[in-house]
Amino acid sequence: MSSPTVTAKRAVQETIASVADAVFDYMTSLKEVVKRSGPHETFSAQKIERSISKSLKDAGFKEKDLPRFVQRITANVLSRLQRQYNGHATPTTGAIRETIAVAFIDNNLVHVARVYLSYHKNAIAKASEQYGKGITMERYYTKEGVHPYDLLTWEKRTAVITNEKGEKVFEQTDIEVPSTWSQTSVNIVAQKYFRGKVGTPERETSMKQLMSRVSVTMANWGRKDGYFATAKDAQIFEDELTWILVNQMAAFNSPVWFNVGINPHPQCSACFINSVEDDMRSILHLTATESMLFKQGSGTGSNLSNLRSSQEYLGGSNGRSSGPVSFMKGLDSFAGIVKSGGKTRRAAKMVILNVSHPDIMTFIECKAKEERKAWALVDAGYDSGMDGEAYGSIYFQNANNSVRVTDDFMRAVEQDGQWVTHEVTTGKPSVTYKARDVMRSMAECAWQCGDPGVQYDTTTNVWHTCKETGRINASNPCSEYMFLDDTACNLSSLNLMKFRKEVNGVMEFDVESFQRAAKVMITAMEITVGNSSYPTPSIEQNSHDFRPLGIGFANLGALLMSRGLAYDSDEGRA
């Protein structure tokens, strides 16, 4: 006997098929289609329906929602084809593909259109593994013919996380982990990165599943894209990467753990920089782009200095603009609503304003003023926790704010001079401040609430490696990634404490091991660039053109302490 789930899925499929059949029967003028290779074949509405259904599924639509969307979009596509090819011409597969993509876009499903178009791109590029022109790999950590997992001791653990009151907020039992892992590592990885709902068959229950989901997927991408000289090199890469990850020698940024091995083209980069123009469509588009990035576990930064100030007029009217700080309220609210990666942490967001913008003082003080509101609410008895009523009812709590200063401004501060801001729309002088008043306000507000931070625009662009392409206007939320607008960066970190070896009774840094791991990790990160999804066409193009990667290290403090070295010492800096 079929299960209720199977019966329901069959009913959904039959409903979709019947819709496609009915529309196809009506469209009697569409009989053939011209394939890309030249020959004709019988036109099939069912093929269109299946493509639409698959695209929606791969984009994350639930089974129960499919009939409604598939019916509507299939009808749209067939109706357009009927009007365009009314018996006097035969559509090509390319024309049909374009019609389907447009139908998705017209139904506000741009992300589904990208998924659909990626099928064709992959079908052309694809299919078998490619070798002969790639890199060679050498085994260092693993043994040929022995799986990396077989070199470790495994045990079962329970992961538990409690809140500040000691109440359990997460628990998963019987998790298979390497015996060397700390309990904190088990708790965090299981709660943040395991896929599926706890207690269901889809839930991951072993670190082997998580590590292989990432390492095998990346290795297969590399095989497909010709990154390796031979199949043996590809297997070495897969084994070495698996060993590095499962032994906590290095880790990728969170979106890799969230998404790789789940979606055909996952979002892999953690850091994004988005542009915005002085246009309502652009502002609303930024809201949508940021929300989708937060949903997949990434962080984003934007410089809002292109938005006209509250001192300037709207085009063709006597009304003044509300200014960038007002739009920050809406952007901040969406960031607070969308949980990062579908998990529990807040979104990561950076907002930047140039010190030359007329609304700079409003920007500098906005978060401190909200902080004082929270203090009053706490004094009145409201919960002061991060997610409590006090801070949950004020603005600007989901972003880091930074002022972008120039050398000219800093010299004005030194000389106790005037600082003239300029209108965004005309470039004419606007509000004038004493430079030291601006700097003092930045310092006092940062003392009160931690914001705003400072970014040194002149120095950043002097050090810029791609000056001919454009300026650096912004950074990601943590500010370690500063690059062109509409770009993304994939990050990873090497755990320095895992690269030590005993030499004459002393634990020394293992340079060779560090170099080997760095080669494997940067190769994996490079492979992800061409296999990732991106929220906008411009970010996708820039990612493919510039291929930004950020490989760093963690546990520097622990490494220095383990050797008895101070940060501020010649030995520590060596």
Coordinates of C-alpha atoms in Angstrom, one line a residue:
M1 CA 0.0 0.0 0.0
S2 CA 1.3 3.5 -0.9
S3 CA 2.1 5.9 1.9
P4 CA 0.1 9.1 2.3
T5 CA 3.2 11.0 1.2
V6 CA 3.6 9.0 -2.0
T7 CA -0.1 9.2 -2.8
A8 CA 0.0 13.0 -2.3
K9 CA 3.0 13.4 -4.6
R10 CA 1.3 11.2 -7.3
A11 CA -1.8 13.4 -7.1
V12 CA 0.4 16.5 -7.5
Q13 CA 2.1 15.0 -10.6
E14 CA -1.2 13.9 -12.1
T15 CA -2.7 17.4 -11.6
I16 CA 0.2 19.1 -13.2
A17 CA 0.2 16.6 -16.1
S18 CA -3.5 17.1 -16.7
V19 CA -3.1 20.8 -16.9
A20 CA -0.3 20.5 -19.4
D21 CA -2.3 18.1 -21.5
A22 CA -5.4 20.3 -21.5
V23 CA -3.5 23.4 -22.6
F24 CA -1.6 21.4 -25.2
D25 CA -4.8 20.0 -26.7
Y26 CA -6.0 23.5 -27.1
M27 CA -2.9 24.7 -28.8
T28 CA -3.2 22.8 -32.0
S29 CA -1.0 25.1 -34.1
L30 CA 2.1 24.1 -32.1
K31 CA 3.1 20.7 -33.5
E32 CA 6.9 20.8 -33.9
V33 CA 10.0 22.4 -32.4
V34 CA 13.5 22.9 -34.0
K35 CA 16.3 21.4 -31.8
R36 CA 19.6 23.2 -31.4
S37 CA 21.3 20.6 -33.5
G38 CA 18.9 21.2 -36.4
P39 CA 16.3 18.4 -36.7
H40 CA 12.6 18.8 -35.9
E41 CA 10.8 16.9 -33.2
T42 CA 7.3 16.8 -31.9
F43 CA 6.3 19.7 -29.7
S44 CA 5.7 18.5 -26.1
A45 CA 3.9 20.6 -23.5
Q46 CA 4.8 18.0 -21.0
K47 CA 8.5 18.7 -21.4
I48 CA 7.9 22.4 -20.7
E49 CA 5.8 21.4 -17.6
R50 CA 8.5 19.1 -16.3
S51 CA 11.2 21.8 -16.8
I52 CA 9.1 24.4 -14.9
S53 CA 8.4 21.9 -12.1
K54 CA 12.0 20.9 -11.7
S55 CA 13.2 24.5 -11.7
L56 CA 10.7 25.4 -8.9
K57 CA 11.7 22.3 -6.9
D58 CA 15.4 23.1 -7.2
A59 CA 14.8 26.7 -6.2
G60 CA 13.2 25.5 -3.0
F61 CA 9.5 25.4 -3.6
K62 CA 7.5 22.9 -1.5
E63 CA 5.6 20.1 -3.0
K64 CA 2.2 21.4 -1.9
D65 CA 2.8 24.7 -3.7
L66 CA 3.9 23.2 -7.0
P67 CA 0.5 22.7 -8.8
R68 CA -0.5 26.4 -8.4
F69 CA 2.8 27.8 -9.7
V70 CA 3.4 25.1 -12.4
Q71 CA -0.2 25.6 -13.7
R72 CA 0.1 29.3 -13.9
I73 CA 3.6 29.5 -15.5
T74 CA 3.0 26.6 -17.9
A75 CA -0.2 28.4 -19.1
N76 CA 1.7 31.7 -19.5
V77 CA 4.5 30.0 -21.6
L78 CA 2.1 28.1 -23.9
S79 CA -0.1 31.1 -24.4
R80 CA 2.9 33.2 -25.4
L81 CA 4.1 30.6 -27.8
Q82 CA 0.7 30.3 -29.3
R83 CA 0.5 34.0 -30.0
Q84 CA 4.0 34.2 -31.4
Y85 CA 4.0 30.9 -33.4
N86 CA 0.4 30.7 -34.6
G87 CA 0.9 28.1 -37.3
H88 CA 3.1 30.3 -39.5
A89 CA 6.5 29.4 -37.8
T90 CA 8.1 26.7 -35.8
P91 CA 9.8 27.7 -32.5
T92 CA 13.3 26.7 -31.7
T93 CA 14.3 25.1 -28.4
G94 CA 16.3 28.4 -27.7
A95 CA 13.1 30.5 -28.2
I96 CA 11.1 28.2 -25.9
R97 CA 13.9 28.4 -23.3
E98 CA 13.8 32.2 -23.4
T99 CA 10.0 32.3 -23.2
I100 CA 10.1 30.1 -20.0
A101 CA 12.8 32.3 -18.4
V102 CA 10.7 35.5 -19.2
A103 CA 7.6 33.9 -17.7
F104 CA 9.5 33.2 -14.5
I105 CA 10.7 36.8 -14.3
D106 CA 7.3 38.2 -15.1
N107 CA 5.9 36.2 -12.1
N108 CA 8.6 37.7 -9.8
L109 CA 10.6 34.5 -9.8
V110 CA 13.9 35.8 -11.0
H111 CA 15.8 33.3 -8.7
V112 CA 13.9 30.4 -10.4
A113 CA 14.8 31.8 -13.8
R114 CA 18.5 31.7 -12.9
V115 CA 18.1 28.0 -11.8
Y116 CA 16.3 27.2 -15.1
L117 CA 18.9 28.9 -17.3
S118 CA 21.7 27.2 -15.4
Y119 CA 20.5 23.8 -16.7
H120 CA 21.2 24.7 -20.3
K121 CA 24.6 26.2 -19.4
N122 CA 25.6 23.0 -17.6
A123 CA 24.2 20.7 -20.4
I124 CA 26.5 22.5 -22.9
A125 CA 29.5 22.6 -20.6
K126 CA 29.1 19.3 -19.0
A127 CA 29.1 16.2 -18.8
S128 CA 32.0 13.8 -18.3
E129 CA 35.0 14.3 -16.2
Q130 CA 37.8 16.2 -17.9
Y131 CA 41.5 15.6 -17.3
G132 CA 44.8 16.4 -19.0
K133 CA 45.3 20.2 -18.4
G134 CA 44.8 20.5 -14.7
I135 CA 47.0 20.5 -11.6
T136 CA 48.8 17.6 -9.9
M137 CA 48.3 16.7 -6.3
E138 CA 50.5 14.9 -3.8
R139 CA 49.4 12.9 -0.8
Y140 CA 50.6 14.3 2.5
Y141 CA 48.0 13.5 5.1
T142 CA 46.3 10.4 3.7
K143 CA 47.1 6.9 2.4
E144 CA 46.2 5.6 -1.0
G145 CA 43.4 3.0 -0.8
V146 CA 42.5 4.0 2.7
H147 CA 39.5 6.3 3.3
P148 CA 40.5 9.3 5.6
Y149 CA 37.7 8.3 8.0
D150 CA 39.3 4.9 8.6
L151 CA 42.4 6.6 10.0
L152 CA 40.3 8.1 12.9
T153 CA 38.6 6.8 16.0
W154 CA 34.9 7.6 16.1
E155 CA 32.4 7.8 18.9
K156 CA 28.7 8.8 19.5
R157 CA 28.0 12.1 21.3
T158 CA 24.9 14.1 22.3
A159 CA 24.9 17.8 21.3
V160 CA 23.0 20.1 23.6
I161 CA 22.8 23.9 23.6
T162 CA 21.1 25.9 26.4
N163 CA 20.0 29.5 26.8
E164 CA 21.0 32.0 29.5
K165 CA 18.3 30.4 31.8
G166 CA 19.8 26.9 31.4
E167 CA 16.9 25.7 29.2
K168 CA 17.6 23.4 26.3
V169 CA 17.2 25.2 23.0
F170 CA 18.7 22.4 20.9
E171 CA 19.5 18.7 21.4
Q172 CA 20.5 15.9 19.1
T173 CA 21.6 12.4 20.3
D174 CA 23.8 9.7 18.8
I175 CA 26.0 12.0 16.6
E176 CA 29.0 10.2 15.1
V177 CA 32.1 12.4 15.7
P178 CA 35.9 11.9 15.8
S179 CA 37.0 11.3 19.3
T180 CA 39.4 14.3 19.2
W181 CA 36.6 16.8 18.7
S182 CA 35.7 19.0 21.7
Q183 CA 32.1 19.0 22.9
T184 CA 31.8 22.7 22.0
S185 CA 32.7 21.9 18.4
V186 CA 30.1 19.1 18.3
N187 CA 27.4 21.3 19.7
I188 CA 28.0 24.2 17.3
V189 CA 28.5 22.1 14.1
A190 CA 25.4 19.9 14.8
Q191 CA 23.2 22.8 15.6
K192 CA 24.4 25.2 12.8
Y193 CA 25.4 23.0 9.9
F194 CA 23.6 19.6 9.9
R195 CA 20.9 19.5 7.3
G196 CA 17.3 18.4 7.9
K197 CA 14.9 18.6 10.9
V198 CA 16.0 16.8 14.0
G199 CA 14.2 13.5 14.4
T200 CA 13.5 13.0 10.6
P201 CA 15.2 10.6 8.2
E202 CA 16.6 13.6 6.3
R203 CA 18.6 14.9 9.3
E204 CA 22.3 14.4 9.2
T205 CA 23.6 12.4 12.1
S206 CA 27.4 12.1 11.5
M207 CA 30.3 14.4 10.8
K208 CA 31.1 12.0 8.0
Q209 CA 27.9 13.0 6.2
L210 CA 28.7 16.7 6.6
M211 CA 32.3 16.6 5.6
S212 CA 31.7 14.3 2.6
R213 CA 28.8 16.5 1.5
V214 CA 31.2 19.3 1.1
S215 CA 34.5 17.6 0.1
V216 CA 33.0 15.1 -2.4
T217 CA 30.9 17.8 -4.1
M218 CA 33.8 20.1 -4.5
A219 CA 36.0 17.3 -5.9
N220 CA 33.3 16.3 -8.4
W221 CA 33.1 19.9 -9.5
G222 CA 36.8 19.9 -10.0
R223 CA 36.6 16.7 -12.0
K224 CA 33.9 18.1 -14.2
D225 CA 35.7 21.5 -14.8
G226 CA 39.1 20.0 -15.6
Y227 CA 40.9 21.2 -12.6
F228 CA 43.0 18.0 -12.2
A229 CA 45.6 16.5 -14.4
T230 CA 44.4 12.9 -13.8
A231 CA 41.6 11.0 -12.1
K232 CA 44.2 10.0 -9.5
D233 CA 45.0 13.7 -8.7
A234 CA 41.3 14.3 -8.3
Q235 CA 41.0 11.4 -5.8
I236 CA 44.0 12.7 -3.9
F237 CA 42.5 16.2 -3.7
E238 CA 39.2 14.7 -2.4
D239 CA 41.0 12.6 0.3
E240 CA 43.3 15.4 1.4
L241 CA 40.4 17.9 1.6
T242 CA 38.3 15.5 3.6
W243 CA 41.2 14.9 6.1
I244 CA 41.8 18.6 6.5
L245 CA 38.2 19.3 7.2
V246 CA 37.4 16.4 9.5
N247 CA 40.5 17.1 11.6
Q248 CA 39.6 20.8 12.0
M249 CA 42.7 21.9 10.3
A250 CA 40.7 24.4 8.2
A251 CA 37.1 25.5 7.7
F252 CA 35.2 27.2 4.9
N253 CA 32.8 30.1 5.5
S254 CA 29.3 29.2 6.7
P255 CA 27.5 29.3 3.4
V256 CA 29.6 26.4 2.2
W257 CA 28.5 24.3 5.1
F258 CA 24.9 25.5 4.8
N259 CA 24.5 25.0 1.1
V260 CA 27.1 22.8 -0.7
G261 CA 25.8 19.4 -1.6
I262 CA 22.2 20.5 -1.2
N263 CA 21.5 22.7 -4.2
P264 CA 23.0 22.2 -7.7
H265 CA 24.5 25.7 -7.7
P266 CA 24.7 26.8 -4.0
Q267 CA 25.6 30.2 -2.6
C268 CA 29.1 29.6 -1.4
S269 CA 30.5 33.1 -0.7
A270 CA 30.1 34.7 2.8
C271 CA 31.0 38.3 1.9
F272 CA 29.1 40.5 -0.6
I273 CA 29.4 44.2 -1.5
N274 CA 26.3 45.6 -3.2
S275 CA 25.9 48.9 -5.0
V276 CA 22.8 51.1 -4.8
E277 CA 21.8 54.1 -6.9
D278 CA 19.7 57.2 -6.2
D279 CA 16.6 55.5 -7.5
M280 CA 13.6 53.9 -5.8
R281 CA 13.9 50.7 -7.9
S282 CA 17.5 50.3 -7.0
I283 CA 16.8 50.8 -3.3
L284 CA 14.1 48.2 -3.3
H285 CA 16.2 45.9 -5.4
L286 CA 18.9 46.2 -2.7
T287 CA 16.4 45.1 -0.1
A288 CA 15.5 42.0 -2.0
T289 CA 19.2 41.2 -2.8
E290 CA 20.2 41.6 0.8
S291 CA 17.4 39.4 2.1
M292 CA 18.2 36.5 -0.3
L293 CA 21.9 36.8 0.8
F294 CA 20.9 36.7 4.5
K295 CA 18.7 33.7 3.9
Q296 CA 21.6 31.7 2.5
G297 CA 23.9 32.6 5.4
S298 CA 25.9 35.4 3.8
G299 CA 26.7 39.0 4.9
T300 CA 26.6 42.1 2.8
G301 CA 27.8 45.7 2.9
S302 CA 26.7 48.8 0.9
N303 CA 27.8 52.4 0.7
L304 CA 24.6 54.6 0.7
S305 CA 26.4 57.8 -0.3
N306 CA 24.8 57.7 -3.8
L307 CA 21.4 58.4 -2.2
R308 CA 20.6 62.1 -2.1
S309 CA 20.5 63.8 1.3
S310 CA 17.6 65.1 3.3
Q311 CA 18.8 68.6 2.3
E312 CA 18.1 68.0 -1.3
Y313 CA 14.9 68.1 -3.3
L314 CA 13.2 65.3 -5.2
G315 CA 13.1 65.7 -9.0
G316 CA 10.4 68.0 -10.3
S317 CA 8.9 68.9 -6.9
N318 CA 9.3 71.1 -3.8
G319 CA 9.5 68.0 -1.6
R320 CA 12.7 67.1 0.0
S321 CA 14.2 63.6 0.0
S322 CA 14.0 61.6 3.2
G323 CA 17.7 60.8 3.0
P324 CA 19.7 57.6 3.4
V325 CA 19.1 57.2 7.1
S326 CA 15.4 56.8 6.6
F327 CA 15.9 54.0 4.1
M328 CA 18.3 52.4 6.6
K329 CA 15.3 51.8 8.9
G330 CA 13.6 49.6 6.3
L331 CA 16.8 47.8 5.4
D332 CA 17.5 47.2 9.0
S333 CA 14.1 45.7 9.7
F334 CA 14.4 43.2 6.9
A335 CA 17.8 42.2 8.1
G336 CA 16.3 41.5 11.5
I337 CA 13.5 39.4 10.2
V338 CA 15.6 37.2 7.9
K339 CA 17.6 34.6 9.9
S340 CA 21.0 33.9 8.5
G341 CA 21.2 30.7 6.7
G342 CA 17.8 29.7 8.0
K343 CA 19.5 29.4 11.4
T344 CA 19.3 31.4 14.6
R345 CA 22.0 34.1 14.3
R346 CA 21.2 37.6 13.1
A347 CA 22.0 38.8 9.6
A348 CA 25.4 40.3 9.0
K349 CA 25.2 43.8 7.5
M350 CA 27.4 46.8 7.0
V351 CA 26.1 50.3 6.1
I352 CA 28.6 53.0 5.1
L353 CA 28.3 56.7 4.5
N354 CA 31.0 59.1 3.1
V355 CA 32.1 61.9 5.5
S356 CA 31.3 64.3 2.6
H357 CA 27.6 63.4 2.6
P358 CA 25.3 66.2 3.9
D359 CA 23.5 63.8 6.2
I360 CA 26.7 62.6 7.8
M361 CA 25.9 63.9 11.3
T362 CA 22.5 62.2 11.3
F363 CA 24.2 59.0 10.2
I364 CA 26.8 59.2 12.9
E365 CA 24.3 59.9 15.7
C366 CA 21.4 57.6 14.6
K367 CA 22.5 54.5 16.4
A368 CA 23.5 56.2 19.6
K369 CA 20.1 57.9 19.8
E370 CA 18.4 54.5 19.5
E371 CA 20.7 53.1 22.2
R372 CA 19.6 55.8 24.6
K373 CA 16.0 54.8 23.9
A374 CA 16.8 51.2 24.8
W375 CA 18.4 52.4 28.0
A376 CA 15.1 54.1 28.9
L377 CA 13.1 51.0 28.1
V378 CA 15.4 48.9 30.3
D379 CA 15.0 51.3 33.1
A380 CA 11.3 51.0 32.7
G381 CA 11.6 47.2 33.2
Y382 CA 11.7 45.9 29.7
D383 CA 14.0 42.8 28.9
S384 CA 17.5 44.0 28.1
G385 CA 18.6 40.8 26.3
M386 CA 19.8 40.8 22.7
D387 CA 16.4 39.6 21.5
G388 CA 14.4 41.3 24.3
E389 CA 11.7 43.9 24.1
A390 CA 14.0 46.9 24.7
Y391 CA 16.5 46.3 21.9
G392 CA 13.9 44.6 19.7
S393 CA 11.8 47.8 19.5
I394 CA 14.6 50.2 18.3
Y395 CA 16.2 50.7 14.9
F396 CA 19.7 50.0 13.5
Q397 CA 20.4 46.9 15.6
N398 CA 21.1 44.6 12.7
A399 CA 24.0 46.5 11.0
N400 CA 27.5 47.8 11.6
N401 CA 27.7 51.5 10.7
S402 CA 30.9 53.0 9.3
V403 CA 32.0 56.5 8.2
R404 CA 34.3 56.6 5.3
V405 CA 36.9 59.3 5.9
T406 CA 39.5 60.9 3.6
D407 CA 42.9 62.3 4.1
D408 CA 41.4 65.8 3.4
F409 CA 39.0 65.3 6.3
M410 CA 41.7 64.1 8.7
R411 CA 43.9 67.1 7.8
A412 CA 40.9 69.4 8.5
V413 CA 40.6 67.7 12.0
E414 CA 44.3 68.2 12.6
Q415 CA 44.1 71.9 11.6
D416 CA 40.8 72.5 13.4
G417 CA 39.3 73.6 10.1
Q418 CA 35.9 73.6 8.5
W419 CA 34.4 70.6 6.7
V420 CA 32.1 71.3 3.8
T421 CA 29.7 68.5 2.7
H422 CA 28.4 68.4 -0.9
E423 CA 25.0 67.7 -2.5
V424 CA 24.8 64.3 -4.1
T425 CA 22.8 65.4 -7.1
T426 CA 24.6 68.6 -8.0
G427 CA 28.0 68.5 -6.2
K428 CA 27.3 72.0 -4.8
P429 CA 28.4 72.8 -1.2
S430 CA 25.8 71.9 1.4
V431 CA 26.1 71.8 5.2
T432 CA 29.3 73.0 6.8
Y433 CA 30.6 71.6 10.1
K434 CA 33.7 72.0 12.2
A435 CA 35.8 68.9 11.3
R436 CA 36.6 68.3 15.0
D437 CA 32.9 68.4 15.9
V438 CA 32.3 65.6 13.4
M439 CA 35.3 63.6 14.7
R440 CA 34.2 64.1 18.3
S441 CA 30.7 63.0 17.6
M442 CA 32.0 59.8 16.0
A443 CA 34.1 59.1 19.0
E444 CA 31.4 59.8 21.5
C445 CA 28.8 57.7 19.7
A446 CA 31.2 54.9 19.3
W447 CA 31.9 55.0 23.0
Q448 CA 28.1 54.8 23.7
C449 CA 27.1 52.0 21.4
G450 CA 30.1 50.8 19.4
D451 CA 29.2 52.6 16.2
P452 CA 30.1 54.2 13.9
G453 CA 33.4 52.6 12.9
V454 CA 35.9 54.3 10.6
Q455 CA 37.1 53.3 7.1
Y456 CA 40.0 55.2 5.6
D457 CA 38.9 55.8 2.0
T458 CA 42.1 57.4 0.7
T459 CA 44.4 54.7 2.0
T460 CA 42.1 52.0 0.9
N461 CA 42.1 53.2 -2.7
V462 CA 45.9 53.9 -2.7
W463 CA 46.4 50.2 -1.9
H464 CA 43.6 49.1 -4.4
T465 CA 44.9 46.5 -6.9
C466 CA 42.3 47.1 -9.6
K467 CA 42.2 50.9 -9.8
E468 CA 41.4 51.0 -13.5
T469 CA 38.2 49.1 -13.0
G470 CA 36.6 51.2 -10.3
R471 CA 36.9 52.6 -6.8
I472 CA 36.6 50.7 -3.5
N473 CA 33.5 52.2 -1.9
A474 CA 32.5 49.6 0.7
S475 CA 33.4 46.5 2.6
N476 CA 31.6 43.4 3.9
P477 CA 30.3 43.5 7.5
C478 CA 33.5 42.4 9.1
S479 CA 35.6 44.7 6.8
E480 CA 38.3 42.2 6.0
Y481 CA 36.9 42.2 2.4
M482 CA 37.2 45.6 0.6
F483 CA 36.8 45.5 -3.1
L484 CA 34.7 46.7 -6.0
D485 CA 31.0 47.2 -5.8
D486 CA 28.8 44.2 -6.8
T487 CA 31.4 41.5 -5.9
A488 CA 31.5 38.5 -3.6
C489 CA 34.3 36.7 -1.7
N490 CA 34.6 33.1 -0.6
L491 CA 36.5 32.7 2.7
S492 CA 38.3 30.0 4.6
S493 CA 40.5 29.9 7.6
L494 CA 43.4 27.6 8.6
N495 CA 43.6 26.6 12.2
L496 CA 47.1 27.5 13.3
M497 CA 47.0 25.2 16.3
K498 CA 46.7 22.2 14.0
F499 CA 50.1 23.0 12.4
R500 CA 52.5 22.2 15.1
K501 CA 55.1 19.4 15.4
E502 CA 57.5 18.4 18.1
V503 CA 61.2 19.3 17.3
N504 CA 63.7 18.3 20.1
G505 CA 61.0 18.4 22.7
V506 CA 59.6 21.7 21.6
M507 CA 56.3 22.3 19.6
E508 CA 57.4 24.2 16.5
F509 CA 55.2 25.6 13.7
D510 CA 55.0 23.0 10.8
V511 CA 55.5 25.2 7.8
E512 CA 55.3 22.4 5.2
S513 CA 52.0 21.1 6.6
F514 CA 50.6 24.6 6.5
Q515 CA 51.7 25.1 2.9
R516 CA 50.1 21.7 1.9
A517 CA 46.8 22.5 3.5
A518 CA 46.8 26.0 2.1
K519 CA 47.2 24.6 -1.5
V520 CA 44.3 22.2 -1.0
M521 CA 42.0 24.9 0.5
I522 CA 42.7 27.6 -2.1
T523 CA 42.1 25.0 -4.8
A524 CA 38.7 24.1 -3.3
M525 CA 37.8 27.8 -3.0
E526 CA 38.8 28.4 -6.6
I527 CA 36.6 25.5 -7.8
T528 CA 33.6 26.9 -6.0
V529 CA 33.6 30.2 -8.0
G530 CA 32.3 28.7 -11.2
N531 CA 29.8 26.4 -9.5
S532 CA 28.2 28.9 -7.1
S533 CA 25.1 30.9 -7.5
Y534 CA 25.0 34.7 -7.2
P535 CA 22.1 37.1 -6.4
T536 CA 22.6 39.5 -9.3
P537 CA 24.1 39.2 -12.9
S538 CA 26.7 41.9 -12.1
I539 CA 28.0 40.0 -9.0
E540 CA 28.1 36.8 -11.0
Q541 CA 30.1 38.4 -13.8
N542 CA 32.5 40.1 -11.4
S543 CA 33.0 36.9 -9.5
H544 CA 33.9 35.0 -12.6
D545 CA 36.2 37.9 -13.9
F546 CA 38.1 38.7 -10.6
R547 CA 37.6 35.4 -8.7
P548 CA 38.0 37.0 -5.2
L549 CA 39.1 34.5 -2.6
G550 CA 40.0 35.2 1.1
I551 CA 42.1 32.6 2.8
G552 CA 43.2 33.5 6.4
F553 CA 44.1 31.9 9.7
A554 CA 42.5 31.4 13.1
N555 CA 43.9 30.8 16.6
L556 CA 46.9 33.1 16.3
G557 CA 46.5 34.1 20.0
A558 CA 46.5 30.5 21.1
L559 CA 49.5 29.7 19.0
L560 CA 51.5 32.5 20.5
M561 CA 50.4 31.6 24.0
S562 CA 51.3 28.0 23.5
R563 CA 54.9 29.2 22.7
G564 CA 55.0 31.8 25.5
L565 CA 55.2 34.7 23.1
A566 CA 53.6 38.1 23.5
Y567 CA 51.7 39.7 20.7
D568 CA 53.8 42.9 20.9
S569 CA 57.2 41.2 20.6
D570 CA 59.7 40.6 17.8
E571 CA 59.4 36.9 18.3
G572 CA 55.6 37.1 18.1
R573 CA 55.7 39.1 14.9
A574 CA 58.4 36.9 13.3

